[in-house]
Amino acid sequence: NVNTNMASEICDFVNQKLGTKRDFTFVLYSTLIELMSNTAKHAYNEHNKMMRCWYLYAICDENKVSISFIDTGEGIPKTVRKKFLEKISWNVNDSDLIYSALTEKGRSETGLPYRGRGLPQIRKHVENQKLKDFFVVSGAGACRYNKELNCLEKASYCQAIFGTIFQFSIYKEDKQ
């Protein structure tokens, strides 16, 4: 489930390690809440409902904290709301579906008009360089942000993973 206390503790950890103030981690807090919410609402179906959980790893370096947010659910490619042609096409792969979830609003499986905005918002934080070293792996696909080209790059793999891995870093020099 969404754990606001845990998100706050992680932000406090980042601020303590980097010597920054509370508002430094505003983007981190909103990103963690979104990832927790997506995991609770989408990652686990009726068959694995009891296994709902996520894992978070934070590694502190001299001037950055790297975060890995992981769940072992269905994965973005299986849970993203697919358009008609995506449902019947053989050409759509997992990286295409991950890319669409990050770039298009309204791709939430729920179909609710107020859902499906979180991953595009995270992508905007990445493009604005508030979150760096960003990549996501889910199923047999991945998207990585290329800072030099200012775009998401897609990759496909032969073997799928269970769940989703989000990886990103926050650097101290970004804001004081």
Short mmCIF file of C-alpha atoms in Angstrom, two decimals:
data_model
loop_
_atom_site.label_atom_id
_atom_site.label_comp_id
_atom_site.label_asym_id
_atom_site.label_seq_id
_atom_site.Cartn_x
_atom_site.Cartn_y
_atom_site.Cartn_z
CA ASN A 1 0.00 0.00 0.00
CA VAL A 2 0.94 3.64 -0.10
CA ASN A 3 3.09 4.36 2.93
CA THR A 4 3.44 8.13 3.36
CA ASN A 5 5.50 7.68 6.55
CA MET A 6 8.02 5.51 4.72
CA ALA A 7 8.22 8.03 1.86
CA SER A 8 8.89 10.79 4.41
CA GLU A 9 11.56 8.69 6.13
CA ILE A 10 13.30 8.09 2.80
CA CYS A 11 13.22 11.83 2.05
CA ASP A 12 14.64 12.53 5.53
CA PHE A 13 17.39 9.97 4.85
CA VAL A 14 18.27 11.68 1.55
CA ASN A 15 18.29 15.13 3.16
CA GLN A 16 20.47 13.92 6.03
CA LYS A 17 22.97 12.15 3.75
CA LEU A 18 23.25 15.03 1.27
CA GLY A 19 22.99 17.83 3.83
CA THR A 20 19.98 19.36 2.08
CA LYS A 21 16.75 20.93 3.33
CA ARG A 22 13.28 19.39 3.35
CA ASP A 23 12.03 21.01 0.12
CA PHE A 24 14.96 19.43 -1.76
CA THR A 25 13.11 16.09 -1.72
CA PHE A 26 9.64 17.29 -2.80
CA VAL A 27 9.98 15.62 -6.22
CA LEU A 28 11.32 12.45 -4.61
CA TYR A 29 8.36 12.30 -2.22
CA SER A 30 5.75 12.71 -4.99
CA THR A 31 7.58 10.14 -7.14
CA LEU A 32 7.66 7.56 -4.34
CA ILE A 33 3.97 8.08 -3.57
CA GLU A 34 3.12 7.60 -7.25
CA LEU A 35 5.17 4.41 -7.51
CA MET A 36 3.63 3.03 -4.31
CA SER A 37 0.15 3.90 -5.55
CA ASN A 38 0.73 2.27 -8.94
CA THR A 39 1.96 -0.88 -7.23
CA ALA A 40 -1.10 -1.01 -4.97
CA LYS A 41 -3.59 -0.35 -7.77
CA HIS A 42 -2.09 -2.15 -10.76
CA ALA A 43 0.78 -4.53 -10.05
CA TYR A 44 -1.11 -7.38 -8.44
CA ASN A 45 -4.23 -9.10 -9.76
CA GLU A 46 -6.80 -11.21 -7.93
CA HIS A 47 -4.56 -14.30 -8.00
CA ASN A 48 -1.55 -12.69 -6.33
CA LYS A 49 -3.39 -10.05 -4.32
CA MET A 50 -1.99 -11.29 -1.01
CA MET A 51 1.58 -10.76 -2.24
CA ARG A 52 1.19 -7.00 -2.73
CA CYS A 53 4.50 -5.48 -1.79
CA TRP A 54 7.26 -3.30 -3.09
CA TYR A 55 10.92 -2.97 -2.23
CA LEU A 56 13.00 0.15 -2.07
CA TYR A 57 16.77 0.39 -2.01
CA ALA A 58 18.66 3.63 -1.45
CA ILE A 59 22.40 3.90 -1.90
CA CYS A 60 24.17 7.04 -0.80
CA ASP A 61 27.25 8.23 -2.62
CA GLU A 62 29.29 11.36 -1.99
CA ASN A 63 26.97 13.70 -3.90
CA LYS A 64 23.95 11.59 -4.81
CA VAL A 65 21.43 9.07 -3.61
CA SER A 66 20.40 6.33 -6.02
CA ILE A 67 16.96 4.82 -5.55
CA SER A 68 15.65 1.49 -6.81
CA PHE A 69 11.91 0.89 -6.47
CA ILE A 70 10.92 -2.69 -7.26
CA ASP A 71 7.74 -4.72 -7.29
CA THR A 72 7.16 -8.34 -8.32
CA GLY A 73 3.70 -7.81 -9.78
CA GLU A 74 2.27 -8.16 -13.26
CA GLY A 75 4.46 -5.45 -14.81
CA ILE A 76 3.63 -2.33 -16.80
CA PRO A 77 3.22 -4.11 -20.18
CA LYS A 78 0.49 -6.36 -18.80
CA THR A 79 -1.35 -3.69 -16.81
CA VAL A 80 -1.19 -0.58 -18.99
CA ARG A 81 -4.45 0.28 -20.72
CA LYS A 82 -4.03 -0.76 -24.32
CA LYS A 83 -5.47 1.00 -27.33
CA PHE A 84 -7.50 -1.05 -29.79
CA LEU A 85 -4.66 -1.55 -32.28
CA GLU A 86 -2.27 -2.50 -29.48
CA LYS A 87 -4.66 -5.27 -28.43
CA ILE A 88 -4.67 -6.89 -31.88
CA SER A 89 -1.15 -6.07 -33.12
CA TRP A 90 1.76 -8.48 -33.12
CA ASN A 91 4.21 -5.57 -33.50
CA VAL A 92 3.71 -4.01 -30.05
CA ASN A 93 6.40 -5.08 -27.62
CA ASP A 94 6.88 -4.47 -23.90
CA SER A 95 9.20 -1.49 -24.40
CA ASP A 96 6.55 0.21 -26.57
CA LEU A 97 3.98 -0.23 -23.81
CA ILE A 98 6.35 1.07 -21.11
CA TYR A 99 7.15 4.06 -23.34
CA SER A 100 3.44 4.80 -23.81
CA ALA A 101 2.81 4.61 -20.05
CA LEU A 102 5.57 7.19 -19.50
CA THR A 103 4.61 9.53 -22.33
CA GLU A 104 0.81 9.41 -22.68
CA LYS A 105 -1.71 10.50 -20.07
CA GLY A 106 -4.73 8.29 -19.52
CA ARG A 107 -3.01 4.92 -19.93
CA SER A 108 -4.16 3.73 -16.50
CA GLU A 109 -5.79 0.32 -16.60
CA THR A 110 -8.60 1.68 -14.44
CA GLY A 111 -9.77 4.00 -17.24
CA LEU A 112 -10.62 6.63 -14.65
CA PRO A 113 -10.07 10.21 -15.92
CA TYR A 114 -8.06 11.25 -12.85
CA ARG A 115 -5.64 8.29 -13.14
CA GLY A 116 -2.83 7.75 -15.63
CA ARG A 117 -1.00 11.03 -15.04
CA GLY A 118 1.67 9.87 -12.59
CA LEU A 119 4.19 8.17 -14.86
CA PRO A 120 4.12 11.04 -17.39
CA GLN A 121 4.73 13.40 -14.46
CA ILE A 122 7.71 11.32 -13.36
CA ARG A 123 9.02 11.50 -16.93
CA LYS A 124 8.76 15.31 -16.76
CA HIS A 125 10.83 15.31 -13.56
CA VAL A 126 13.42 13.27 -15.45
CA GLU A 127 13.40 15.61 -18.45
CA ASN A 128 13.77 18.60 -16.09
CA GLN A 129 16.81 16.85 -14.56
CA LYS A 130 15.23 16.65 -11.09
CA LEU A 131 15.60 12.87 -11.29
CA LYS A 132 18.68 11.59 -13.09
CA ASP A 133 20.11 8.26 -14.26
CA PHE A 134 16.53 7.11 -14.92
CA PHE A 135 15.53 3.75 -16.30
CA VAL A 136 12.62 1.37 -15.92
CA VAL A 137 12.56 -2.36 -16.70
CA SER A 138 9.32 -4.33 -16.82
CA GLY A 139 8.44 -7.58 -18.53
CA ALA A 140 10.75 -7.96 -21.52
CA GLY A 141 11.19 -4.23 -22.12
CA ALA A 142 12.91 -1.16 -20.76
CA CYS A 143 13.13 2.59 -21.20
CA ARG A 144 16.17 4.65 -20.28
CA TYR A 145 16.43 8.41 -20.39
CA ASN A 146 19.24 9.67 -22.63
CA LYS A 147 20.28 13.07 -21.28
CA GLU A 148 22.33 14.02 -24.35
CA LEU A 149 19.47 13.36 -26.77
CA ASN A 150 16.78 14.47 -24.29
CA CYS A 151 14.61 11.42 -24.98
CA LEU A 152 13.57 8.03 -23.73
CA GLU A 153 15.29 5.13 -25.43
CA LYS A 154 13.59 1.75 -25.65
CA ALA A 155 15.18 -1.67 -25.28
CA SER A 156 13.74 -5.16 -25.64
CA TYR A 157 15.00 -8.33 -24.02
CA CYS A 158 14.58 -12.03 -24.83
CA GLN A 159 13.77 -12.94 -21.23
CA ALA A 160 11.06 -11.15 -19.23
CA ILE A 161 11.31 -10.27 -15.56
CA PHE A 162 8.45 -10.47 -13.11
CA GLY A 163 7.43 -7.03 -11.96
CA THR A 164 8.96 -3.63 -12.51
CA ILE A 165 12.21 -1.91 -11.54
CA PHE A 166 12.46 1.88 -11.45
CA GLN A 167 15.95 3.29 -10.97
CA PHE A 168 16.89 6.96 -10.59
CA SER A 169 19.26 9.26 -8.70
CA ILE A 170 19.07 12.62 -6.98
CA TYR A 171 22.22 14.74 -7.00
CA LYS A 172 23.16 17.21 -4.30
CA GLU A 173 24.31 19.94 -6.68
CA ASP A 174 20.85 20.17 -8.29
CA LYS A 175 19.45 22.43 -5.55
CA GLN A 176 20.70 23.90 -2.29
#
